[in-house]
Amino acid sequence: MAKHDLDPNYLDPNYEPVVNHTENTPFHQVLSARMQRRTVMKGSVGAALASVMGLGLAGCGSDSNDSTTSSNVSSTDIGFRAVPTSTANEVVVPEGYSSEAFLPWGTPITGSYPAYKPDGTNTGAEQEQQMGMHHDGVHFFPIDLKAGGNSSSEGLLVMNHEYINQGALHANGATYVNDMRPADEVRKEIAAHGVSVVHIKRDTNGKWDIVFGSPFNRRITGNTEMDIRGPVRGYSKLITKYSPDATETRGTLNNCAMGPTPWGTYLAAEENWHGYFANGDATQPREQTRHGVGSSSRYDWELADSAADQYVRFNVSTIGATAADDYRNEANTYGYMVEIDPFTPESKPQKRTALGRFGHEGVIFAPAREGKPVVCYSGDDSRFEYIYKFVSSKPYYAATAGGYLLDEGTLYVARFNDDGSGDWLSLDLDDADFAAKVAAAEGTQVGDVQFDGFENQADVLLNTRLAADIAGATPMDRPEWGAVDPNSGQVYFTLTNNSRRTEEQVNAANPNANNRTGHIIRWSEEGNDHTATSFDWDIFVFAGEQGTETVVDDEVIVSLTDDNIFNSPDGLWFDYNGRLWIQTDGSDAAPYQNNMMLAANPETREIKRFFVGPVGCEVTGVVSTPDVKTMFVNIQHPDGNWPDSSDPRPRDATVIVTKDDGDVIGA
């Protein structure tokens, strides 16, 4: 294969090809065009849930290891003055708050701790020991979590590295010799992807730093050995030269958001993985076409000037006599949630296939209940794709819970009805309704796929998007991050934007044609039971310019002002007190300017801008310590020379935000 000119779309971090051509329209009626940014909404849920997801309301307690005592309250009030929009190449936070950059790309965190070189000459081996590029989803695990503690002064900060900037990564950008890529450049690019686990600690002066030499410090990259777990493990369509029994693979790529599990592990999402593979065959299997795998790849890794399989595997063309002789199935080992145990550095990451294979943006868990199934939600971040829910077959018991809970269960996809109700549609061949739809679809054209049935449940999960097409799910406007309200149990999802939606394609949950600014949807499961198969939904807020309205029964509930205009909501997180934090990845033109983060009161829908990032960045990934007194916010793909004006290269970094009086952030 010769060097190709990169598709300019691949230079757009938000590029996902539209590959859902089923035109699912599960409604008899839709809202009219004049109802843009206005919707009829249902009431809120009733009784608040008794406990919260994962770590619980850790912020409501105190930590004897900390120098201060938490003063958290359960209030969701917003107690800061909104910051204005900004075009400055710096981070802006409210009066009374401070911020500092932390752990920029290239920071040495493990191994021999090789120093970052601002001229771009770090090697591939050195990058494997340094912070990756394009920081994204992030979570703070208290160092004493496994012992039942909630330290806010020491812990493991775990974060994703979504993709790369080749121009900054190398001394002279990506290079080619005789139409081939130098192998060490490719190694470096693969190493800049993945996940970082960093042991950090706050000193007596409040300064955070790496715990150098800690055995927890770790890099998981695009070349790390991983296990395939769940129903797709051992399936013939995952056989490769590397794993003839289809039980293993290497690497995780394009990790966007994440999700902490109730048992203290980290799930990294594989989102736009399709762009890393190239298939030169005349025809491609549905496992590739329904996801957008093309004849060329994003970074030309398959053109490395090395015969090593770690590079050859990105060519998914049919080359050998059988699947065990080449990497035609390599792309089928991507598109999952990847479980990483940050407290067990020698452990192998696990790809949890029962949660489905698609463009996972992230995953969010409902509150874990003793003796009840585990429930989690995930969005497929592409235009006209879907929102999913997984319900485990086995019950959760805190004393023994682990990743095995994610290997058996039922995967559902959401249908949002125009009357404000919704249904979870099973994607299980043992479900009579789904099996009947599959049987009826056999021999027909489903979108771009001539459907010839599913071999088994593993085939369903490998082709989750196709299964959802057949089930009749609602095509959404790029569902990205989700969050569960720790007080009410309501589930929120960002619908970032969809400029491709036409007037003929609008539906009640996505009522705006040419939706360039996005909105946030939320729902309440029937009976406040997250395992339920029906729900009631509304739209929490429409993003947009000043004056954009969100309306309930002809009453304006939200009207955006200069204090809270925003576009393209992306990151979403509830802090341990129940404030909702909204991050953006959209247009940085007027009136929005640089991307930002806002705080929202879910009860009153009050929204205020809290944080504005530097020029050209996406604000993505947010978490706090359990006492909610230190906040970590990730800045991805900044332009210019941020965070160090003397550095010739922009560097993705985490921003630490604190309140000057040491109190709770946002209160």
CSV table of C-alpha atoms in Angstrom, one decimal, residues 161-554:
chain,number,residue,atom,x,y,z
A,161,HIS,CA,-5.6,9.7,25.8
A,162,GLU,CA,-8.0,9.9,22.9
A,163,TYR,CA,-5.8,10.6,19.8
A,164,ILE,CA,-2.7,12.6,18.8
A,165,ASN,CA,-1.3,15.7,17.1
A,166,GLN,CA,1.4,14.3,14.8
A,167,GLY,CA,2.8,17.7,14.2
A,168,ALA,CA,3.6,18.3,17.8
A,169,LEU,CA,4.5,14.7,18.6
A,170,HIS,CA,7.5,14.5,16.3
A,171,ALA,CA,10.3,16.8,15.6
A,172,ASN,CA,9.1,17.3,12.0
A,173,GLY,CA,5.7,15.9,12.0
A,174,ALA,CA,4.8,12.5,10.5
A,175,THR,CA,7.4,11.5,7.9
A,176,TYR,CA,7.6,9.0,5.0
A,177,VAL,CA,10.6,7.3,3.3
A,178,ASN,CA,9.7,5.5,0.1
A,179,ASP,CA,6.0,5.7,1.0
A,180,MET,CA,6.6,4.0,4.4
A,181,ARG,CA,6.4,5.4,7.9
A,182,PRO,CA,9.5,5.0,10.2
A,183,ALA,CA,8.6,2.3,12.7
A,184,ASP,CA,9.7,4.3,15.8
A,185,GLU,CA,7.4,7.2,14.8
A,186,VAL,CA,4.5,4.7,14.6
A,187,ARG,CA,5.6,3.2,17.9
A,188,LYS,CA,5.6,6.6,19.5
A,189,GLU,CA,2.1,7.4,18.1
A,190,ILE,CA,0.7,4.1,19.4
A,191,ALA,CA,2.3,4.8,22.8
A,192,ALA,CA,0.7,8.3,23.0
A,193,HIS,CA,-2.7,6.7,22.9
A,194,GLY,CA,-4.3,4.7,25.7
A,195,VAL,CA,-4.5,5.3,29.4
A,196,SER,CA,-2.3,6.7,32.2
A,197,VAL,CA,-2.5,5.7,35.8
A,198,VAL,CA,-0.7,8.2,38.0
A,199,HIS,CA,-0.2,8.0,41.8
A,200,ILE,CA,-0.6,11.6,43.1
A,201,LYS,CA,-0.4,13.1,46.6
A,202,ARG,CA,-1.1,16.5,48.1
A,203,ASP,CA,1.6,17.9,50.4
A,204,THR,CA,0.9,20.0,53.6
A,205,ASN,CA,1.0,23.2,51.5
A,206,GLY,CA,-1.8,21.8,49.3
A,207,LYS,CA,0.5,21.1,46.3
A,208,TRP,CA,-0.2,18.0,44.2
A,209,ASP,CA,2.6,16.0,42.7
A,210,ILE,CA,3.4,12.6,41.3
A,211,VAL,CA,4.5,9.9,43.8
A,212,PHE,CA,7.7,9.0,41.9
A,213,GLY,CA,8.6,5.3,42.0
A,214,SER,CA,5.1,4.2,43.0
A,215,PRO,CA,4.3,0.7,41.6
A,216,PHE,CA,0.9,2.0,40.7
A,217,ASN,CA,2.2,4.4,38.0
A,218,ARG,CA,1.5,2.8,34.7
A,219,ARG,CA,0.9,3.3,31.0
A,220,ILE,CA,-1.6,1.3,29.0
A,221,THR,CA,-1.1,1.9,25.3
A,222,GLY,CA,-2.3,1.0,21.9
A,223,ASN,CA,0.0,-2.0,22.1
A,224,THR,CA,-0.7,-3.4,25.6
A,225,GLU,CA,-1.8,-7.1,25.8
A,226,MET,CA,-5.5,-7.5,26.6
A,227,ASP,CA,-8.0,-10.2,27.2
A,228,ILE,CA,-11.4,-10.6,25.4
A,229,ARG,CA,-14.1,-11.3,27.9
A,230,GLY,CA,-17.8,-11.9,27.7
A,231,PRO,CA,-20.0,-13.6,25.0
A,232,VAL,CA,-17.7,-12.6,22.1
A,233,ARG,CA,-14.6,-14.3,23.6
A,234,GLY,CA,-13.6,-17.2,21.4
A,235,TYR,CA,-15.9,-16.2,18.5
A,236,SER,CA,-14.5,-17.1,15.1
A,237,LYS,CA,-14.9,-13.6,13.8
A,238,LEU,CA,-12.2,-12.5,16.3
A,239,ILE,CA,-9.5,-15.0,15.2
A,240,THR,CA,-6.2,-13.4,14.3
A,241,LYS,CA,-2.7,-14.4,13.7
A,242,TYR,CA,-1.9,-13.1,17.2
A,243,SER,CA,-4.8,-15.0,18.9
A,244,PRO,CA,-5.9,-18.0,16.9
A,245,ASP,CA,-8.4,-18.9,19.7
A,246,ALA,CA,-9.9,-15.4,19.6
A,247,THR,CA,-9.3,-14.7,23.3
A,248,GLU,CA,-6.7,-11.9,23.2
A,249,THR,CA,-5.8,-8.8,21.4
A,250,ARG,CA,-3.4,-5.8,21.7
A,251,GLY,CA,-4.1,-2.3,22.6
A,252,THR,CA,-6.9,0.2,23.2
A,253,LEU,CA,-7.4,3.2,21.0
A,254,ASN,CA,-9.4,6.4,20.7
A,255,ASN,CA,-10.4,6.3,24.4
A,256,CYS,CA,-12.8,9.1,25.0
A,257,ALA,CA,-14.9,9.1,28.2
A,258,MET,CA,-14.8,6.4,30.9
A,259,GLY,CA,-16.6,5.0,33.8
A,260,PRO,CA,-15.6,4.0,37.3
A,261,THR,CA,-17.2,0.8,38.4
A,262,PRO,CA,-18.8,0.2,41.8
A,263,TRP,CA,-16.0,-2.2,42.6
A,264,GLY,CA,-13.2,0.3,42.1
A,265,THR,CA,-11.9,-0.3,38.6
A,266,TYR,CA,-11.8,1.9,35.5
A,267,LEU,CA,-13.6,1.4,32.2
A,268,ALA,CA,-12.1,3.2,29.2
A,269,ALA,CA,-14.2,3.6,26.1
A,270,GLU,CA,-13.1,2.9,22.5
A,271,GLU,CA,-14.8,5.5,20.3
A,272,ASN,CA,-13.6,6.2,16.8
A,273,TRP,CA,-11.5,3.1,16.5
A,274,HIS,CA,-12.6,2.5,12.9
A,275,GLY,CA,-10.2,5.1,11.6
A,276,TYR,CA,-7.1,3.2,12.6
A,277,PHE,CA,-7.5,0.3,10.2
A,278,ALA,CA,-7.2,0.0,6.4
A,279,ASN,CA,-8.9,-2.6,4.3
A,280,GLY,CA,-7.9,-2.8,0.6
A,281,ASP,CA,-10.3,-5.6,-0.3
A,282,ALA,CA,-12.9,-5.1,-3.0
A,283,THR,CA,-15.6,-5.7,-0.4
A,284,GLN,CA,-15.7,-5.5,3.3
A,285,PRO,CA,-17.7,-7.4,6.0
A,286,ARG,CA,-20.6,-5.7,7.7
A,287,GLU,CA,-18.6,-5.6,10.9
A,288,GLN,CA,-16.5,-2.9,9.1
A,289,THR,CA,-18.9,-1.2,6.8
A,290,ARG,CA,-21.4,-0.4,9.5
A,291,HIS,CA,-18.6,1.4,11.4
A,292,GLY,CA,-16.9,3.2,8.6
A,293,VAL,CA,-13.6,1.3,8.2
A,294,GLY,CA,-12.1,2.5,4.9
A,295,SER,CA,-9.3,1.7,2.4
A,296,SER,CA,-6.9,4.0,4.2
A,297,SER,CA,-6.3,4.7,7.9
A,298,ARG,CA,-6.0,7.8,10.0
A,299,TYR,CA,-2.2,7.7,10.7
A,300,ASP,CA,-0.9,5.1,8.2
A,301,TRP,CA,0.4,2.8,10.9
A,302,GLU,CA,0.0,-0.1,8.6
A,303,LEU,CA,2.7,1.5,6.4
A,304,ALA,CA,5.4,1.2,9.1
A,305,ASP,CA,8.8,0.1,7.7
A,306,SER,CA,8.8,-3.0,9.8
A,307,ALA,CA,7.4,-6.5,9.3
A,308,ALA,CA,6.5,-6.7,13.0
A,309,ASP,CA,2.9,-7.8,13.7
A,310,GLN,CA,2.4,-4.8,16.0
A,311,TYR,CA,2.3,-2.6,12.9
A,312,VAL,CA,1.1,-5.1,10.2
A,313,ARG,CA,-2.1,-5.7,12.2
A,314,PHE,CA,-3.6,-2.3,11.2
A,315,ASN,CA,-3.9,-3.7,7.7
A,316,VAL,CA,-7.2,-5.6,7.9
A,317,SER,CA,-7.2,-6.8,4.3
A,318,THR,CA,-7.4,-10.5,3.5
A,319,ILE,CA,-3.8,-11.6,2.9
A,320,GLY,CA,-3.3,-15.1,4.4
A,321,ALA,CA,-5.1,-18.4,3.6
A,322,THR,CA,-7.2,-18.2,6.8
A,323,ALA,CA,-8.0,-15.7,9.5
A,324,ALA,CA,-5.3,-17.2,11.7
A,325,ASP,CA,-2.7,-16.2,9.1
A,326,ASP,CA,-3.5,-12.5,8.9
A,327,TYR,CA,-5.3,-9.6,10.7
A,328,ARG,CA,-8.5,-9.4,8.7
A,329,ASN,CA,-10.4,-9.7,12.0
A,330,GLU,CA,-8.2,-7.3,14.0
A,331,ALA,CA,-10.8,-4.4,13.9
A,332,ASN,CA,-13.3,-6.8,15.4
A,333,THR,CA,-11.3,-6.7,18.6
A,334,TYR,CA,-12.0,-3.0,19.0
A,335,GLY,CA,-15.1,-1.0,19.9
A,336,TYR,CA,-15.6,-2.1,23.5
A,337,MET,CA,-15.4,-0.9,27.0
A,338,VAL,CA,-12.0,-1.8,28.5
A,339,GLU,CA,-11.7,-2.6,32.2
A,340,ILE,CA,-8.5,-1.6,34.0
A,341,ASP,CA,-7.7,-2.3,37.6
A,342,PRO,CA,-5.6,0.7,38.7
A,343,PHE,CA,-4.7,-0.9,42.0
A,344,THR,CA,-3.3,-4.1,40.4
A,345,PRO,CA,-0.6,-2.8,38.0
A,346,GLU,CA,0.3,-6.3,36.8
A,347,SER,CA,-3.3,-7.1,35.8
A,348,LYS,CA,-4.3,-7.4,32.1
A,349,PRO,CA,-6.9,-5.1,30.8
A,350,GLN,CA,-10.2,-6.8,29.9
A,351,LYS,CA,-12.4,-5.9,26.9
A,352,ARG,CA,-16.0,-6.4,28.1
A,353,THR,CA,-17.9,-7.5,25.0
A,354,ALA,CA,-21.3,-8.0,26.7
A,355,LEU,CA,-21.7,-4.2,26.8
A,356,GLY,CA,-21.7,-4.2,22.9
A,357,ARG,CA,-19.4,-3.1,20.2
A,358,PHE,CA,-19.9,0.4,18.7
A,359,GLY,CA,-18.4,3.9,19.1
A,360,HIS,CA,-18.5,3.9,22.9
A,361,GLU,CA,-18.2,7.4,24.3
A,362,GLY,CA,-18.1,6.2,27.8
A,363,VAL,CA,-20.2,4.3,30.4
A,364,ILE,CA,-22.1,5.4,33.5
A,365,PHE,CA,-23.3,3.1,36.3
A,366,ALA,CA,-26.6,3.4,38.1
A,367,PRO,CA,-26.3,3.1,41.9
A,368,ALA,CA,-25.2,-0.4,42.8
A,369,ARG,CA,-27.7,-2.2,45.1
A,370,GLU,CA,-26.8,-5.2,47.2
A,371,GLY,CA,-28.4,-8.3,45.8
A,372,LYS,CA,-29.6,-6.5,42.6
A,373,PRO,CA,-28.2,-6.5,39.1
A,374,VAL,CA,-25.6,-4.0,38.0
A,375,VAL,CA,-26.9,-1.4,35.4
A,376,CYS,CA,-24.9,0.9,33.2
A,377,TYR,CA,-25.5,3.1,30.2
A,378,SER,CA,-23.4,4.0,27.2
A,379,GLY,CA,-23.8,6.3,24.2
A,380,ASP,CA,-22.6,5.7,20.6
A,381,ASP,CA,-21.0,9.0,19.6
A,382,SER,CA,-21.9,9.2,16.0
A,383,ARG,CA,-24.6,11.0,14.1
A,384,PHE,CA,-27.9,9.0,14.1
A,385,GLU,CA,-26.6,6.4,16.5
A,386,TYR,CA,-28.1,5.1,19.7
A,387,ILE,CA,-28.1,5.0,23.6
A,388,TYR,CA,-27.7,1.6,25.3
A,389,LYS,CA,-28.2,0.0,28.7
A,390,PHE,CA,-26.7,-3.1,30.1
A,391,VAL,CA,-28.3,-5.1,32.9
A,392,SER,CA,-26.2,-7.9,34.5
A,393,SER,CA,-27.5,-11.4,34.9
A,394,LYS,CA,-25.8,-11.8,38.3
A,395,PRO,CA,-26.5,-9.8,41.4
A,396,TYR,CA,-24.1,-7.3,42.9
A,397,TYR,CA,-22.6,-8.0,46.3
A,398,ALA,CA,-20.1,-5.5,47.5
A,399,ALA,CA,-17.9,-8.1,49.2
A,400,THR,CA,-17.3,-10.1,46.0
A,401,ALA,CA,-18.2,-7.7,43.1
A,402,GLY,CA,-15.9,-7.6,40.1
A,403,GLY,CA,-15.7,-7.5,36.4
A,404,TYR,CA,-17.4,-10.8,36.0
A,405,LEU,CA,-20.7,-8.9,36.5
A,406,LEU,CA,-20.2,-7.3,33.1
A,407,ASP,CA,-19.7,-10.6,31.2
A,408,GLU,CA,-23.3,-11.9,31.4
A,409,GLY,CA,-26.5,-9.9,31.0
A,410,THR,CA,-28.9,-8.2,28.6
A,411,LEU,CA,-28.0,-5.3,26.4
A,412,TYR,CA,-30.9,-2.9,25.5
A,413,VAL,CA,-31.2,0.0,23.1
A,414,ALA,CA,-33.4,3.1,23.7
A,415,ARG,CA,-36.5,4.1,21.8
A,416,PHE,CA,-37.7,7.6,22.7
A,417,ASN,CA,-41.5,7.9,22.0
A,418,ASP,CA,-43.0,11.2,21.0
A,419,ASP,CA,-45.3,11.3,24.1
A,420,GLY,CA,-42.4,11.5,26.5
A,421,SER,CA,-42.3,7.8,27.2
A,422,GLY,CA,-39.5,5.5,26.3
A,423,ASP,CA,-38.8,1.8,25.9
A,424,TRP,CA,-35.6,-0.3,26.3
A,425,LEU,CA,-35.5,-2.8,23.4
A,426,SER,CA,-33.7,-6.1,24.1
A,427,LEU,CA,-30.9,-7.1,21.8
A,428,ASP,CA,-31.0,-10.7,23.0
A,429,LEU,CA,-31.8,-13.6,20.6
A,430,ASP,CA,-33.6,-15.3,23.5
A,431,ASP,CA,-36.0,-12.4,23.6
A,432,ALA,CA,-39.1,-13.4,21.5
A,433,ASP,CA,-39.7,-9.8,20.2
A,434,PHE,CA,-36.2,-9.3,19.1
A,435,ALA,CA,-35.9,-12.7,17.6
A,436,ALA,CA,-39.0,-12.1,15.6
A,437,LYS,CA,-37.6,-8.8,14.2
A,438,VAL,CA,-34.4,-10.5,13.3
A,439,ALA,CA,-36.3,-13.3,11.4
A,440,ALA,CA,-38.4,-10.7,9.6
A,441,ALA,CA,-35.3,-8.7,8.5
A,442,GLU,CA,-33.4,-11.7,7.1
A,443,GLY,CA,-32.9,-11.4,3.4
A,444,THR,CA,-33.7,-7.7,3.4
A,445,GLN,CA,-31.6,-4.6,3.0
A,446,VAL,CA,-30.9,-3.0,6.4
A,447,GLY,CA,-29.3,0.4,5.6
A,448,ASP,CA,-26.2,-0.4,3.6
A,449,VAL,CA,-26.2,-4.1,4.8
A,450,GLN,CA,-27.8,-7.0,3.0
A,451,PHE,CA,-28.9,-8.8,6.2
A,452,ASP,CA,-28.4,-12.5,6.3
A,453,GLY,CA,-29.1,-13.1,10.0
A,454,PHE,CA,-27.0,-13.5,13.1
A,455,GLU,CA,-25.1,-16.7,13.8
A,456,ASN,CA,-25.5,-16.4,17.6
A,457,GLN,CA,-25.5,-13.9,20.4
A,458,ALA,CA,-21.8,-13.2,19.9
A,459,ASP,CA,-22.6,-12.1,16.4
A,460,VAL,CA,-25.3,-9.8,17.7
A,461,LEU,CA,-22.9,-8.1,20.1
A,462,LEU,CA,-20.2,-7.9,17.4
A,463,ASN,CA,-22.7,-6.1,15.2
A,464,THR,CA,-24.5,-4.1,17.9
A,465,ARG,CA,-25.3,-1.2,15.6
A,466,LEU,CA,-27.0,-3.5,13.1
A,467,ALA,CA,-28.9,-5.2,15.9
A,468,ALA,CA,-30.1,-1.8,17.1
A,469,ASP,CA,-31.2,-0.9,13.6
A,470,ILE,CA,-33.3,-4.0,13.4
A,471,ALA,CA,-34.8,-3.5,16.9
A,472,GLY,CA,-36.1,-0.1,15.9
A,473,ALA,CA,-34.1,2.3,18.2
A,474,THR,CA,-34.2,6.1,18.0
A,475,PRO,CA,-31.4,7.7,16.0
A,476,MET,CA,-29.9,10.4,18.2
A,477,ASP,CA,-27.8,13.5,17.7
A,478,ARG,CA,-24.4,12.1,18.7
A,479,PRO,CA,-25.0,10.7,22.3
A,480,GLU,CA,-21.9,11.4,24.2
A,481,TRP,CA,-21.3,11.4,28.0
A,482,GLY,CA,-23.9,10.3,30.5
A,483,ALA,CA,-24.4,11.0,34.2
A,484,VAL,CA,-26.7,9.7,36.9
A,485,ASP,CA,-28.1,12.2,39.4
A,486,PRO,CA,-27.0,10.9,42.9
A,487,ASN,CA,-30.0,12.5,44.5
A,488,SER,CA,-32.9,11.7,42.1
A,489,GLY,CA,-31.6,8.7,40.1
A,490,GLN,CA,-32.4,10.5,36.8
A,491,VAL,CA,-30.1,9.7,33.9
A,492,TYR,CA,-28.7,12.5,31.8
A,493,PHE,CA,-27.0,12.3,28.3
A,494,THR,CA,-25.5,15.0,26.2
A,495,LEU,CA,-26.5,15.1,22.5
A,496,THR,CA,-23.7,17.1,21.2
A,497,ASN,CA,-24.9,18.2,17.8
A,498,ASN,CA,-25.9,16.8,14.4
A,499,SER,CA,-25.7,19.2,11.4
A,500,ARG,CA,-26.7,16.3,9.1
A,501,ARG,CA,-30.2,16.0,10.4
A,502,THR,CA,-32.8,17.2,8.0
A,503,GLU,CA,-36.4,18.5,8.6
A,504,GLU,CA,-37.7,15.1,7.5
A,505,GLN,CA,-35.5,13.3,10.1
A,506,VAL,CA,-36.4,15.2,13.2
A,507,ASN,CA,-38.1,13.3,16.1
A,508,ALA,CA,-39.4,14.3,19.5
A,509,ALA,CA,-36.1,13.6,21.3
A,510,ASN,CA,-34.0,15.3,18.5
A,511,PRO,CA,-36.4,18.0,17.3
A,512,ASN,CA,-33.9,20.4,15.6
A,513,ALA,CA,-32.9,20.0,12.0
A,514,ASN,CA,-29.3,21.1,11.3
A,515,ASN,CA,-28.7,20.8,15.0
A,516,ARG,CA,-25.4,22.6,15.4
A,517,THR,CA,-25.6,23.5,19.1
A,518,GLY,CA,-27.0,20.3,20.7
A,519,HIS,CA,-29.0,19.6,23.8
A,520,ILE,CA,-29.1,17.5,27.0
A,521,ILE,CA,-31.8,14.8,27.4
A,522,ARG,CA,-32.7,13.0,30.7
A,523,TRP,CA,-35.0,10.3,31.8
A,524,SER,CA,-36.5,8.6,34.9
A,525,GLU,CA,-36.7,4.8,34.9
A,526,GLU,CA,-40.2,3.4,35.6
A,527,GLY,CA,-40.6,3.0,39.4
A,528,ASN,CA,-37.1,4.5,39.9
A,529,ASP,CA,-35.9,1.0,39.0
A,530,HIS,CA,-32.9,1.2,36.7
A,531,THR,CA,-33.5,-2.4,35.5
A,532,ALA,CA,-37.0,-1.4,34.2
A,533,THR,CA,-37.7,-1.6,30.5
A,534,SER,CA,-39.6,1.6,30.2
A,535,PHE,CA,-39.0,5.2,31.2
A,536,ASP,CA,-40.2,8.8,31.0
A,537,TRP,CA,-37.9,11.4,29.3
A,538,ASP,CA,-37.6,15.1,28.9
A,539,ILE,CA,-35.1,17.6,27.5
A,540,PHE,CA,-33.2,19.3,30.3
A,541,VAL,CA,-31.8,22.2,28.3
A,542,PHE,CA,-31.2,23.2,24.7
A,543,ALA,CA,-27.8,24.7,24.0
A,544,GLY,CA,-27.5,27.9,21.9
A,545,GLU,CA,-27.1,31.6,21.8
A,546,GLN,CA,-28.6,34.2,24.2
A,547,GLY,CA,-32.4,33.8,24.3
A,548,THR,CA,-32.4,30.1,23.5
A,549,GLU,CA,-35.4,28.7,25.4
A,550,THR,CA,-36.3,25.4,26.9
A,551,VAL,CA,-40.1,25.3,27.4
A,552,VAL,CA,-42.4,23.1,29.5
A,553,ASP,CA,-46.1,23.3,28.7
A,554,ASP,CA,-45.7,26.7,27.1
